[in-house]
């Protein structure tokens, strides 16, 4: 298995963008983007140094599913346009301010954020909102209430939180983060702001963090959305410890499960599940809440039978 690669360990991106990703690389633009047309998104092609660094970083952290993972597109959020330029300049001002606070080092890192295409497009256009606060707070494993991101070398953790769309595409947003001086946030903590003026962010481990927490008061000052990565990883599924399990059998996406449930349930119960799933896609509820409601309405026996039939069909195909 390839060693995990952290973007900060590779000089090429930082040298290209001076650590803040300001160059536009407009020759690489592609008007056929699946995202809404915007001057700030620029397609990076194969062979582009930034594209290759990000691709290497993501795949090196995907563990046992790296061989089944395909990068489809990498798009860069450039500083074109008045509004986006203002966001880039604001990030630079806060970087300088935190650096002065801590003797010249703002401790700027890259981190992954998982979301759907629409969610990421909204973040690119309008910034983070309260709906984005607290993501990854599952099974009592939250480390504070804020925007949770994953270190660039731990791409598998972020990828495991994505859901494939109708075309099998998953999306990750690679962001530049101002960590400043982070403080340790214990598992299950409901802390929502720094414990003192000494600290600027939170982590789950001071020496080897797998979770960065940017407090909501700083979410649009200390986070700079930088690259959108779309990828396919058809055999990615999640185990109980949060890592992708070895893909011994096909994983069933929520979208596929919904389609199969509609063939076995009466309209009234199915409409209830559809409304709950819609709330999940709009990020009004968490994943565990969706699963709990599906088990409550459909029943474990029906869900187990549907998943087993789906896997049996895939085994026959293979």
PDB file of N, CA and C in Angstrom, residues 7 10-21 23 49-54 110 176 227:
ATOM      1  N   UNK A   7      -0.425  17.102   1.401  1.00  0.00           N
ATOM      2  CA  UNK A   7      -0.137  18.142   0.431  1.00  0.00           C
ATOM      3  C   UNK A   7       0.956  19.065   0.924  1.00  0.00           C
ATOM      4  N   UNK A  10       4.431  18.315  -0.213  1.00  0.00           N
ATOM      5  CA  UNK A  10       4.789  18.453  -1.615  1.00  0.00           C
ATOM      6  C   UNK A  10       4.867  19.938  -1.945  1.00  0.00           C
ATOM      7  N   UNK A  11       6.043  20.369  -2.365  1.00  0.00           N
ATOM      8  CA  UNK A  11       6.280  21.806  -2.521  1.00  0.00           C
ATOM      9  C   UNK A  11       5.586  22.405  -3.735  1.00  0.00           C
ATOM     10  N   UNK A  12       5.202  21.583  -4.708  1.00  0.00           N
ATOM     11  CA  UNK A  12       4.767  22.125  -5.987  1.00  0.00           C
ATOM     12  C   UNK A  12       3.539  23.007  -5.888  1.00  0.00           C
ATOM     13  N   UNK A  13       2.524  22.593  -5.117  1.00  0.00           N
ATOM     14  CA  UNK A  13       1.319  23.409  -5.016  1.00  0.00           C
ATOM     15  C   UNK A  13       1.638  24.726  -4.327  1.00  0.00           C
ATOM     16  N   UNK A  14       2.334  24.655  -3.201  1.00  0.00           N
ATOM     17  CA  UNK A  14       2.641  25.866  -2.455  1.00  0.00           C
ATOM     18  C   UNK A  14       3.486  26.825  -3.283  1.00  0.00           C
ATOM     19  N   UNK A  15       4.439  26.288  -4.050  1.00  0.00           N
ATOM     20  CA  UNK A  15       5.255  27.153  -4.877  1.00  0.00           C
ATOM     21  C   UNK A  15       4.449  27.798  -5.990  1.00  0.00           C
ATOM     22  N   UNK A  16       3.489  27.043  -6.535  1.00  0.00           N
ATOM     23  CA  UNK A  16       2.686  27.578  -7.617  1.00  0.00           C
ATOM     24  C   UNK A  16       1.777  28.697  -7.151  1.00  0.00           C
ATOM     25  N   UNK A  17       1.151  28.518  -5.982  1.00  0.00           N
ATOM     26  CA  UNK A  17       0.125  29.476  -5.590  1.00  0.00           C
ATOM     27  C   UNK A  17       0.522  30.331  -4.394  1.00  0.00           C
ATOM     28  N   UNK A  18       1.793  30.248  -3.995  1.00  0.00           N
ATOM     29  CA  UNK A  18       2.278  31.014  -2.847  1.00  0.00           C
ATOM     30  C   UNK A  18       1.501  30.678  -1.584  1.00  0.00           C
ATOM     31  N   UNK A  19       0.966  29.438  -1.527  1.00  0.00           N
ATOM     32  CA  UNK A  19       0.248  29.005  -0.345  1.00  0.00           C
ATOM     33  C   UNK A  19      -1.181  29.479  -0.284  1.00  0.00           C
ATOM     34  N   UNK A  20      -1.608  30.297  -1.247  1.00  0.00           N
ATOM     35  CA  UNK A  20      -2.954  30.842  -1.175  1.00  0.00           C
ATOM     36  C   UNK A  20      -3.744  30.636  -2.456  1.00  0.00           C
ATOM     37  N   UNK A  21      -3.147  29.983  -3.450  1.00  0.00           N
ATOM     38  CA  UNK A  21      -3.864  29.572  -4.652  1.00  0.00           C
ATOM     39  C   UNK A  21      -4.445  30.778  -5.380  1.00  0.00           C
ATOM     40  N   UNK A  23      -3.160  32.091  -8.493  1.00  0.00           N
ATOM     41  CA  UNK A  23      -3.053  32.138  -9.948  1.00  0.00           C
ATOM     42  C   UNK A  23      -4.284  31.517 -10.590  1.00  0.00           C
ATOM     43  N   UNK A  49       0.565  20.547 -12.709  1.00  0.00           N
ATOM     44  CA  UNK A  49       1.220  20.195 -11.435  1.00  0.00           C
ATOM     45  C   UNK A  49       0.263  20.147 -10.245  1.00  0.00           C
ATOM     46  N   UNK A  50      -0.660  21.102 -10.165  1.00  0.00           N
ATOM     47  CA  UNK A  50      -1.605  21.093  -9.048  1.00  0.00           C
ATOM     48  C   UNK A  50      -2.520  19.871  -9.114  1.00  0.00           C
ATOM     49  N   UNK A  51      -3.005  19.568 -10.320  1.00  0.00           N
ATOM     50  CA  UNK A  51      -3.855  18.383 -10.520  1.00  0.00           C
ATOM     51  C   UNK A  51      -3.144  17.132 -10.042  1.00  0.00           C
ATOM     52  N   UNK A  52      -1.869  16.983 -10.433  1.00  0.00           N
ATOM     53  CA  UNK A  52      -1.152  15.750 -10.137  1.00  0.00           C
ATOM     54  C   UNK A  52      -0.840  15.615  -8.645  1.00  0.00           C
ATOM     55  N   UNK A  53      -0.534  16.737  -7.973  1.00  0.00           N
ATOM     56  CA  UNK A  53      -0.283  16.690  -6.536  1.00  0.00           C
ATOM     57  C   UNK A  53      -1.545  16.278  -5.785  1.00  0.00           C
ATOM     58  N   UNK A  54      -2.685  16.870  -6.143  1.00  0.00           N
ATOM     59  CA  UNK A  54      -3.946  16.567  -5.461  1.00  0.00           C
ATOM     60  C   UNK A  54      -4.368  15.131  -5.733  1.00  0.00           C
ATOM     61  N   UNK A 110      -3.967  22.085   4.560  1.00  0.00           N
ATOM     62  CA  UNK A 110      -5.048  21.686   3.667  1.00  0.00           C
ATOM     63  C   UNK A 110      -5.915  20.645   4.372  1.00  0.00           C
ATOM     64  N   UNK A 176      -8.084  25.291   2.149  1.00  0.00           N
ATOM     65  CA  UNK A 176      -6.944  25.818   2.874  1.00  0.00           C
ATOM     66  C   UNK A 176      -7.453  26.276   4.239  1.00  0.00           C
ATOM     67  N   UNK A 227     -10.216  23.608  -4.024  1.00  0.00           N
ATOM     68  CA  UNK A 227     -10.339  22.671  -5.143  1.00  0.00           C
ATOM     69  C   UNK A 227     -11.548  21.767  -4.940  1.00  0.00           C
TER      70      UNK A 227
END
